[in-house]
Amino acid sequence: MAEAEAGARAAREAVAVHRPKAADHWTNRRYGKLTDAELERRIFTTRFTARETSSINDPAVARRAHQQLRALQDEHRIRNEQLKESQRAAETAERGGRSAYGKNPAAGANTQRAWGHETIAARARAEERLRTLTPRPTTPVQASDRLPEWLAPAGAAASPYLPRPWKEELSARREVLAARFDERGHLLAATPPEWAQELGPVPARPDAAQQWRDTAASIELFRARYNVPETEDTPVPERFRNDEIGQQLHAQAVTVSKRSHALPEHATDQDLTLDALAAVERSKDTHAPESPAQRATDGDRQANAQEPTAITPAQTEKPRLRSRLEKITAERNAARLAAQQEAQPQTEGTAAQKEAAKQQAERTAAQARQKQHDQGREL
């Protein structure tokens, strides 16, 4: 009897173990055999795979990735929302102790490591996409004029994304700036202010003189931008040298000053004034062409009884240069006349001395001949 009961109990246990499982049992679910850590890792990787460019551009691959992601999310929802705590513990025990975070200390570390790897890979893919979409950096544009880059950037007009009318407008205005920049350099060389004295005298050599004028014009524009008063006799005050532009201009001023003092020959005031007048004459008719926006603005001003404004201010006369040139010319003429007057008495005295010496020689020769004649008579 006891043996029969033991056999029946063993049969019931065997039937309980090997009987068909329910439809919602973890062995019948698609991803039921995955541990909790593996399930979350698969969800994480599948989500990033569905967002890749290859998946987006291939509908079949994208469809399979989304189907797999939905199945994994369904498994995660079943474990965390639908199963009771006792049933979930039973499934975890049947799958093995490694499926539970609390039973396996390495599961959390493995999950964090997997997330870190996927995060790095995702950032690398994002960087590749950004580099693909971002335009390549262009080479620095070398402008044909001598305008400083901080004053008139040359790269804006050379951009392929800039419309052609804007390029033409910027080029026209750049020509005006270049002409006025050259004019200011000559004017500063002819009539230097107090701060320009620190740059030294203007050299006579053409390349050194051009460097002097460009540096002086750049410093003047920098001082005008930051409203440096005229009483400040330092070209670039010390408080502006922390800025990149101020530091660069200060270095240029020091270089120009050393070079101008080292060169033996310097330009005269008359030559500087003549060059300044020639520069003013060259740039007096330099104006930017009238644009459609300017014509519309002038039309509105006329309709409202207002005076139209020019794109660039009219060139003003330079009477100081004229008077300076006249003064230098008058001084030169007076000095030349005084030198001639000083040299004229000396010339007249030399001629008189020559005439007296000639007459004295003639008298001495006549006396010698007379003496020889007298001696011959005595003999």
GROMACS .gro file of C-alpha atoms in nm:
model
  379
    1MET     CA    1   0.000   0.000   0.000
    2ALA     CA    2   0.280   0.239   0.087
    3GLU     CA    3   0.468   0.148  -0.228
    4ALA     CA    4   0.156   0.210  -0.436
    5GLU     CA    5   0.102   0.554  -0.283
    6ALA     CA    6   0.471   0.643  -0.342
    7GLY     CA    7   0.444   0.536  -0.706
    8ALA     CA    8   0.126   0.741  -0.757
    9ARG     CA    9   0.288   1.048  -0.601
   10ALA     CA   10   0.593   1.011  -0.828
   11ALA     CA   11   0.367   0.981  -1.130
   12ARG     CA   12   0.176   1.297  -1.034
   13GLU     CA   13   0.504   1.490  -0.990
   14ALA     CA   14   0.629   1.367  -1.326
   15VAL     CA   15   0.305   1.474  -1.489
   16ALA     CA   16   0.332   1.816  -1.318
   17VAL     CA   17   0.686   1.862  -1.447
   18HIS     CA   18   0.639   1.737  -1.803
   19ARG     CA   19   0.283   1.839  -1.866
   20PRO     CA   20   0.219   2.106  -2.133
   21LYS     CA   21   0.282   2.459  -2.011
   22ALA     CA   22   0.031   2.740  -2.022
   23ALA     CA   23   0.034   2.977  -2.320
   24ASP     CA   24   0.159   3.269  -2.108
   25HIS     CA   25   0.442   3.065  -1.949
   26TRP     CA   26   0.792   3.202  -1.995
   27THR     CA   27   0.897   2.901  -2.200
   28ASN     CA   28   0.627   2.978  -2.456
   29ARG     CA   29   0.704   3.348  -2.488
   30ARG     CA   30   0.941   3.465  -2.763
   31TYR     CA   31   1.189   3.638  -2.531
   32GLY     CA   32   1.094   3.464  -2.210
   33LYS     CA   33   1.431   3.292  -2.176
   34LEU     CA   34   1.620   3.624  -2.155
   35THR     CA   35   1.727   3.743  -1.815
   36ASP     CA   36   1.614   4.084  -1.694
   37ALA     CA   37   1.951   4.242  -1.772
   38GLU     CA   38   1.968   4.085  -2.119
   39LEU     CA   39   1.612   4.195  -2.194
   40GLU     CA   40   1.683   4.558  -2.111
   41ARG     CA   41   2.007   4.550  -2.307
   42ARG     CA   42   1.828   4.411  -2.612
   43ILE     CA   43   1.563   4.683  -2.587
   44PHE     CA   44   1.832   4.950  -2.566
   45THR     CA   45   2.030   4.822  -2.865
   46THR     CA   46   1.723   4.757  -3.081
   47ARG     CA   47   1.596   5.110  -3.021
   48PHE     CA   48   1.925   5.259  -3.149
   49THR     CA   49   1.933   5.017  -3.442
   50ALA     CA   50   1.589   5.134  -3.553
   51ARG     CA   51   1.716   5.495  -3.559
   52GLU     CA   52   2.023   5.432  -3.775
   53THR     CA   53   2.047   5.564  -4.129
   54SER     CA   54   2.052   5.214  -4.281
   55SER     CA   55   1.729   5.125  -4.106
   56ILE     CA   56   1.561   5.452  -4.201
   57ASN     CA   57   1.657   5.422  -4.568
   58ASP     CA   58   1.561   5.050  -4.589
   59PRO     CA   59   1.189   4.996  -4.515
   60ALA     CA   60   1.227   4.619  -4.471
   61VAL     CA   61   1.506   4.654  -4.215
   62ALA     CA   62   1.317   4.927  -4.035
   63ARG     CA   63   1.001   4.715  -4.019
   64ARG     CA   64   1.187   4.416  -3.872
   65ALA     CA   65   1.363   4.638  -3.617
   66HIS     CA   66   1.035   4.790  -3.501
   67GLN     CA   67   0.868   4.451  -3.479
   68GLN     CA   68   1.154   4.318  -3.266
   69LEU     CA   69   1.140   4.627  -3.046
   70ARG     CA   70   0.766   4.586  -2.988
   71ALA     CA   71   0.811   4.217  -2.895
   72LEU     CA   72   1.085   4.301  -2.646
   73GLN     CA   73   0.876   4.579  -2.493
   74ASP     CA   74   0.581   4.341  -2.463
   75GLU     CA   75   0.799   4.092  -2.273
   76HIS     CA   76   0.919   4.369  -2.044
   77ARG     CA   77   0.559   4.482  -1.980
   78ILE     CA   78   0.446   4.127  -1.902
   79ARG     CA   79   0.719   4.082  -1.643
   80ASN     CA   80   0.676   4.416  -1.471
   81GLU     CA   81   0.301   4.483  -1.499
   82GLN     CA   82   0.100   4.168  -1.567
   83LEU     CA   83   0.272   3.898  -1.361
   84LYS     CA   84   0.211   3.872  -0.989
   85GLU     CA   85   0.508   3.898  -0.759
   86SER     CA   86   0.493   3.527  -0.671
   87GLN     CA   87   0.467   3.419  -1.035
   88ARG     CA   88   0.753   3.646  -1.134
   89ALA     CA   89   0.968   3.502  -0.855
   90ALA     CA   90   0.881   3.151  -0.972
   91GLU     CA   91   0.982   3.232  -1.332
   92THR     CA   92   1.305   3.386  -1.211
   93ALA     CA   93   1.381   3.076  -1.008
   94GLU     CA   94   1.306   2.851  -1.304
   95ARG     CA   95   1.526   3.054  -1.542
   96GLY     CA   96   1.807   3.064  -1.290
   97GLY     CA   97   1.944   3.293  -1.025
   98ARG     CA   98   2.131   3.503  -1.280
   99SER     CA   99   1.808   3.656  -1.410
  100ALA     CA  100   1.743   3.862  -1.096
  101TYR     CA  101   1.939   4.179  -1.015
  102GLY     CA  102   1.940   4.105  -0.645
  103LYS     CA  103   2.074   3.752  -0.688
  104ASN     CA  104   2.352   3.842  -0.935
  105PRO     CA  105   2.571   4.141  -0.835
  106ALA     CA  106   2.744   4.143  -1.176
  107ALA     CA  107   2.418   4.189  -1.368
  108GLY     CA  108   2.391   4.560  -1.287
  109ALA     CA  109   2.754   4.622  -1.380
  110ASN     CA  110   2.711   4.439  -1.709
  111THR     CA  111   2.402   4.643  -1.788
  112GLN     CA  112   2.577   4.971  -1.714
  113ARG     CA  113   2.874   4.866  -1.925
  114ALA     CA  114   2.647   4.775  -2.214
  115TRP     CA  115   2.466   5.108  -2.187
  116GLY     CA  116   2.798   5.290  -2.185
  117HIS     CA  117   2.912   5.109  -2.500
  118GLU     CA  118   2.588   5.184  -2.678
  119THR     CA  119   2.599   5.548  -2.571
  120ILE     CA  120   2.950   5.586  -2.711
  121ALA     CA  121   2.849   5.418  -3.036
  122ALA     CA  122   2.540   5.639  -3.064
  123ARG     CA  123   2.747   5.953  -3.011
  124ALA     CA  124   2.997   5.837  -3.273
  125ARG     CA  125   2.716   5.784  -3.524
  126ALA     CA  126   2.570   6.124  -3.442
  127GLU     CA  127   2.910   6.285  -3.496
  128GLU     CA  128   2.943   6.113  -3.833
  129ARG     CA  129   2.601   6.239  -3.939
  130LEU     CA  130   2.688   6.591  -3.825
  131ARG     CA  131   3.014   6.590  -4.019
  132THR     CA  132   2.832   6.465  -4.325
  133LEU     CA  133   2.574   6.746  -4.311
  134THR     CA  134   2.808   7.027  -4.204
  135PRO     CA  135   2.987   7.211  -4.490
  136ARG     CA  136   3.360   7.170  -4.505
  137PRO     CA  137   3.567   7.462  -4.371
  138THR     CA  138   3.681   7.692  -4.647
  139THR     CA  139   4.034   7.819  -4.689
  140PRO     CA  140   4.100   8.178  -4.574
  141VAL     CA  141   4.028   8.430  -4.847
  142GLN     CA  142   4.318   8.658  -4.939
  143ALA     CA  143   4.183   9.003  -5.022
  144SER     CA  144   4.347   9.203  -5.299
  145ASP     CA  145   4.336   9.525  -5.095
  146ARG     CA  146   4.509   9.607  -4.768
  147LEU     CA  147   4.202   9.641  -4.547
  148PRO     CA  148   4.243   9.467  -4.209
  149GLU     CA  149   4.035   9.154  -4.160
  150TRP     CA  150   3.874   9.278  -3.839
  151LEU     CA  151   3.748   9.587  -4.021
  152ALA     CA  152   3.618   9.427  -4.342
  153PRO     CA  153   3.607   9.044  -4.338
  154ALA     CA  154   3.684   8.910  -4.684
  155GLY     CA  155   3.530   8.567  -4.626
  156ALA     CA  156   3.171   8.698  -4.623
  157ALA     CA  157   3.177   8.811  -4.987
  158ALA     CA  158   3.337   8.483  -5.098
  159SER     CA  159   3.076   8.258  -4.932
  160PRO     CA  160   2.894   8.029  -5.181
  161TYR     CA  161   2.569   8.076  -4.986
  162LEU     CA  162   2.562   8.454  -5.037
  163PRO     CA  163   2.334   8.575  -5.319
  164ARG     CA  164   2.502   8.742  -5.614
  165PRO     CA  165   2.345   9.090  -5.559
  166TRP     CA  166   2.481   9.092  -5.204
  167LYS     CA  167   2.826   8.996  -5.331
  168GLU     CA  168   2.824   9.284  -5.578
  169GLU     CA  169   2.710   9.525  -5.308
  170LEU     CA  170   2.983   9.413  -5.066
  171SER     CA  171   3.249   9.436  -5.337
  172ALA     CA  172   3.144   9.791  -5.425
  173ARG     CA  173   3.151   9.903  -5.065
  174ARG     CA  174   3.486   9.733  -5.012
  175GLU     CA  175   3.634   9.939  -5.296
  176VAL     CA  176   3.513  10.254  -5.123
  177LEU     CA  177   3.663  10.144  -4.792
  178ALA     CA  178   3.996  10.059  -4.958
  179ALA     CA  179   4.015  10.401  -5.126
  180ARG     CA  180   3.932  10.588  -4.805
  181PHE     CA  181   4.174  10.368  -4.610
  182ASP     CA  182   4.458  10.462  -4.846
  183GLU     CA  183   4.358  10.827  -4.824
  184ARG     CA  184   4.362  10.826  -4.444
  185GLY     CA  185   4.709  10.673  -4.443
  186HIS     CA  186   4.849  10.952  -4.663
  187LEU     CA  187   4.675  11.222  -4.459
  188LEU     CA  188   4.815  11.083  -4.135
  189ALA     CA  189   5.163  11.073  -4.289
  190ALA     CA  190   5.135  11.437  -4.404
  191THR     CA  191   4.977  11.575  -4.085
  192PRO     CA  192   5.045  11.322  -3.807
  193PRO     CA  193   4.859  11.367  -3.475
  194GLU     CA  194   5.026  11.335  -3.138
  195TRP     CA  195   4.981  10.960  -3.109
  196ALA     CA  196   5.128  10.905  -3.457
  197GLN     CA  197   5.459  11.057  -3.341
  198GLU     CA  198   5.521  10.727  -3.160
  199LEU     CA  199   5.544  10.551  -3.497
  200GLY     CA  200   5.853  10.752  -3.589
  201PRO     CA  201   5.920  10.949  -3.909
  202VAL     CA  202   5.779  10.825  -4.236
  203PRO     CA  203   6.051  10.631  -4.422
  204ALA     CA  204   6.151  10.726  -4.775
  205ARG     CA  205   6.156  10.364  -4.894
  206PRO     CA  206   5.821  10.285  -5.064
  207ASP     CA  207   5.745   9.952  -4.892
  208ALA     CA  208   5.833  10.086  -4.547
  209ALA     CA  209   5.626  10.400  -4.608
  210GLN     CA  210   5.329  10.186  -4.715
  211GLN     CA  211   5.357   9.982  -4.395
  212TRP     CA  212   5.370  10.302  -4.191
  213ARG     CA  213   5.057  10.443  -4.357
  214ASP     CA  214   4.857  10.117  -4.328
  215THR     CA  215   4.948  10.079  -3.960
  216ALA     CA  216   4.857  10.441  -3.883
  217ALA     CA  217   4.521  10.413  -4.064
  218SER     CA  218   4.437  10.086  -3.884
  219ILE     CA  219   4.521  10.236  -3.546
  220GLU     CA  220   4.309  10.543  -3.618
  221LEU     CA  221   4.009  10.325  -3.706
  222PHE     CA  222   4.064  10.119  -3.391
  223ARG     CA  223   4.076  10.436  -3.180
  224ALA     CA  224   3.758  10.564  -3.345
  225ARG     CA  225   3.579  10.235  -3.273
  226TYR     CA  226   3.657  10.254  -2.900
  227ASN     CA  227   3.632  10.635  -2.873
  228VAL     CA  228   3.991  10.687  -2.762
  229PRO     CA  229   4.035  11.063  -2.700
  230GLU     CA  230   4.293  11.265  -2.892
  231THR     CA  231   4.465  11.355  -2.567
  232GLU     CA  232   4.578  10.992  -2.537
  233ASP     CA  233   4.920  11.009  -2.706
  234THR     CA  234   4.978  10.630  -2.698
  235PRO     CA  235   4.875  10.465  -3.028
  236VAL     CA  236   4.707  10.168  -2.856
  237PRO     CA  237   4.636  10.234  -2.487
  238GLU     CA  238   4.734   9.963  -2.245
  239ARG     CA  239   4.375   9.888  -2.143
  240PHE     CA  240   4.297   9.770  -2.499
  241ARG     CA  241   4.598   9.541  -2.539
  242ASN     CA  242   4.424   9.244  -2.379
  243ASP     CA  243   4.200   9.229  -2.683
  244GLU     CA  244   4.331   9.032  -2.981
  245ILE     CA  245   4.297   9.322  -3.223
  246GLY     CA  246   4.455   9.569  -2.981
  247GLN     CA  247   4.744   9.335  -2.913
  248GLN     CA  248   4.805   9.286  -3.284
  249LEU     CA  249   4.797   9.661  -3.359
  250HIS     CA  250   5.032   9.733  -3.069
  251ALA     CA  251   5.281   9.479  -3.206
  252GLN     CA  252   5.255   9.640  -3.551
  253ALA     CA  253   5.314   9.987  -3.404
  254VAL     CA  254   5.628   9.869  -3.223
  255THR     CA  255   5.760   9.704  -3.540
  256VAL     CA  256   5.694  10.011  -3.755
  257SER     CA  257   5.857  10.242  -3.500
  258LYS     CA  258   6.174  10.032  -3.483
  259ARG     CA  259   6.193  10.008  -3.860
  260SER     CA  260   6.139  10.379  -3.924
  261HIS     CA  261   6.410  10.477  -3.674
  262ALA     CA  262   6.650  10.220  -3.818
  263LEU     CA  263   6.621  10.341  -4.178
  264PRO     CA  264   6.860  10.628  -4.264
  265GLU     CA  265   6.640  10.814  -4.515
  266HIS     CA  266   6.300  10.967  -4.441
  267ALA     CA  267   6.040  11.137  -4.658
  268THR     CA  268   6.030  11.517  -4.670
  269ASP     CA  269   5.729  11.725  -4.574
  270GLN     CA  270   5.680  11.841  -4.929
  271ASP     CA  271   5.674  11.486  -5.068
  272LEU     CA  272   5.431  11.372  -4.801
  273THR     CA  273   5.200  11.664  -4.870
  274LEU     CA  274   5.207  11.605  -5.245
  275ASP     CA  275   5.132  11.236  -5.194
  276ALA     CA  276   4.840  11.321  -4.964
  277LEU     CA  277   4.692  11.563  -5.219
  278ALA     CA  278   4.727  11.298  -5.489
  279ALA     CA  279   4.549  11.042  -5.268
  280VAL     CA  280   4.265  11.285  -5.200
  281GLU     CA  281   4.234  11.349  -5.573
  282ARG     CA  282   4.218  10.977  -5.648
  283SER     CA  283   3.947  10.902  -5.393
  284LYS     CA  284   3.728  11.207  -5.429
  285ASP     CA  285   3.499  11.037  -5.685
  286THR     CA  286   3.490  10.698  -5.512
  287HIS     CA  287   3.133  10.620  -5.404
  288ALA     CA  288   2.928  10.305  -5.373
  289PRO     CA  289   2.670  10.260  -5.654
  290GLU     CA  290   2.308  10.323  -5.575
  291SER     CA  291   2.124  10.004  -5.480
  292PRO     CA  292   1.750   9.931  -5.522
  293ALA     CA  293   1.702   9.971  -5.147
  294GLN     CA  294   1.869  10.312  -5.161
  295ARG     CA  295   1.648  10.421  -5.452
  296ALA     CA  296   1.338  10.313  -5.261
  297THR     CA  297   1.457  10.500  -4.953
  298ASP     CA  298   1.524  10.816  -5.156
  299GLY     CA  299   1.176  10.788  -5.308
  300ASP     CA  300   1.018  10.767  -4.962
  301ARG     CA  301   1.220  11.065  -4.845
  302GLN     CA  302   1.112  11.274  -5.142
  303ALA     CA  303   0.750  11.173  -5.088
  304ASN     CA  304   0.777  11.287  -4.726
  305ALA     CA  305   0.959  11.610  -4.818
  306GLN     CA  306   1.292  11.493  -4.675
  307GLU     CA  307   1.638  11.531  -4.815
  308PRO     CA  308   1.788  11.211  -4.960
  309THR     CA  309   2.105  11.086  -4.800
  310ALA     CA  310   2.408  10.958  -4.991
  311ILE     CA  311   2.539  10.606  -4.939
  312THR     CA  312   2.885  10.740  -4.872
  313PRO     CA  313   2.952  11.093  -4.747
  314ALA     CA  314   3.079  11.344  -4.999
  315GLN     CA  315   3.451  11.402  -5.009
  316THR     CA  316   3.544  11.723  -4.828
  317GLU     CA  317   3.813  11.963  -4.934
  318LYS     CA  318   4.147  11.966  -4.757
  319PRO     CA  319   4.245  12.336  -4.727
  320ARG     CA  320   4.500  12.257  -4.460
  321LEU     CA  321   4.697  12.048  -4.705
  322ARG     CA  322   4.688  12.325  -4.964
  323SER     CA  323   4.803  12.587  -4.716
  324ARG     CA  324   5.068  12.349  -4.584
  325LEU     CA  325   5.201  12.289  -4.935
  326GLU     CA  326   5.203  12.661  -5.010
  327LYS     CA  327   5.388  12.730  -4.685
  328ILE     CA  328   5.647  12.459  -4.757
  329THR     CA  329   5.693  12.589  -5.112
  330ALA     CA  330   5.733  12.949  -4.991
  331GLU     CA  331   5.989  12.843  -4.733
  332ARG     CA  332   6.181  12.643  -4.993
  333ASN     CA  333   6.183  12.938  -5.234
  334ALA     CA  334   6.294  13.181  -4.961
  335ALA     CA  335   6.575  12.948  -4.857
  336ARG     CA  336   6.687  12.905  -5.217
  337LEU     CA  337   6.682  13.284  -5.278
  338ALA     CA  338   6.880  13.348  -4.962
  339ALA     CA  339   7.140  13.094  -5.068
  340GLN     CA  340   7.168  13.258  -5.406
  341GLN     CA  341   7.208  13.601  -5.252
  342GLU     CA  342   7.479  13.475  -5.021
  343ALA     CA  343   7.665  13.311  -5.307
  344GLN     CA  344   7.641  13.614  -5.542
  345PRO     CA  345   7.885  13.856  -5.355
  346GLN     CA  346   8.135  13.579  -5.326
  347THR     CA  347   8.113  13.523  -5.700
  348GLU     CA  348   8.154  13.895  -5.775
  349GLY     CA  349   8.453  13.922  -5.537
  350THR     CA  350   8.619  13.627  -5.698
  351ALA     CA  351   8.583  13.782  -6.046
  352ALA     CA  352   8.729  14.115  -5.925
  353GLN     CA  353   9.022  13.938  -5.767
  354LYS     CA  354   9.086  13.751  -6.087
  355GLU     CA  355   9.080  14.076  -6.285
  356ALA     CA  356   9.317  14.247  -6.041
  357ALA     CA  357   9.553  13.951  -6.053
  358LYS     CA  358   9.545  13.960  -6.430
  359GLN     CA  359   9.625  14.331  -6.439
  360GLN     CA  360   9.904  14.282  -6.186
  361ALA     CA  361  10.054  14.005  -6.399
  362GLU     CA  362  10.039  14.223  -6.707
  363ARG     CA  363  10.212  14.508  -6.522
  364THR     CA  364  10.482  14.274  -6.392
  365ALA     CA  365  10.546  14.140  -6.743
  366ALA     CA  366  10.566  14.493  -6.885
  367GLN     CA  367  10.814  14.595  -6.615
  368ALA     CA  368  11.026  14.287  -6.691
  369ARG     CA  369  11.034  14.366  -7.059
  370GLN     CA  370  11.124  14.730  -6.992
  371LYS     CA  371  11.406  14.621  -6.760
  372GLN     CA  372  11.549  14.388  -7.025
  373HIS     CA  373  11.531  14.670  -7.283
  374ASP     CA  374  11.721  14.907  -7.054
  375GLN     CA  375  11.990  14.650  -6.985
  376GLY     CA  376  12.040  14.598  -7.363
  377ARG     CA  377  12.079  14.973  -7.416
  378GLU     CA  378  12.349  14.994  -7.151
  379LEU     CA  379  12.540  14.715  -7.315
   0.00000   0.00000   0.00000
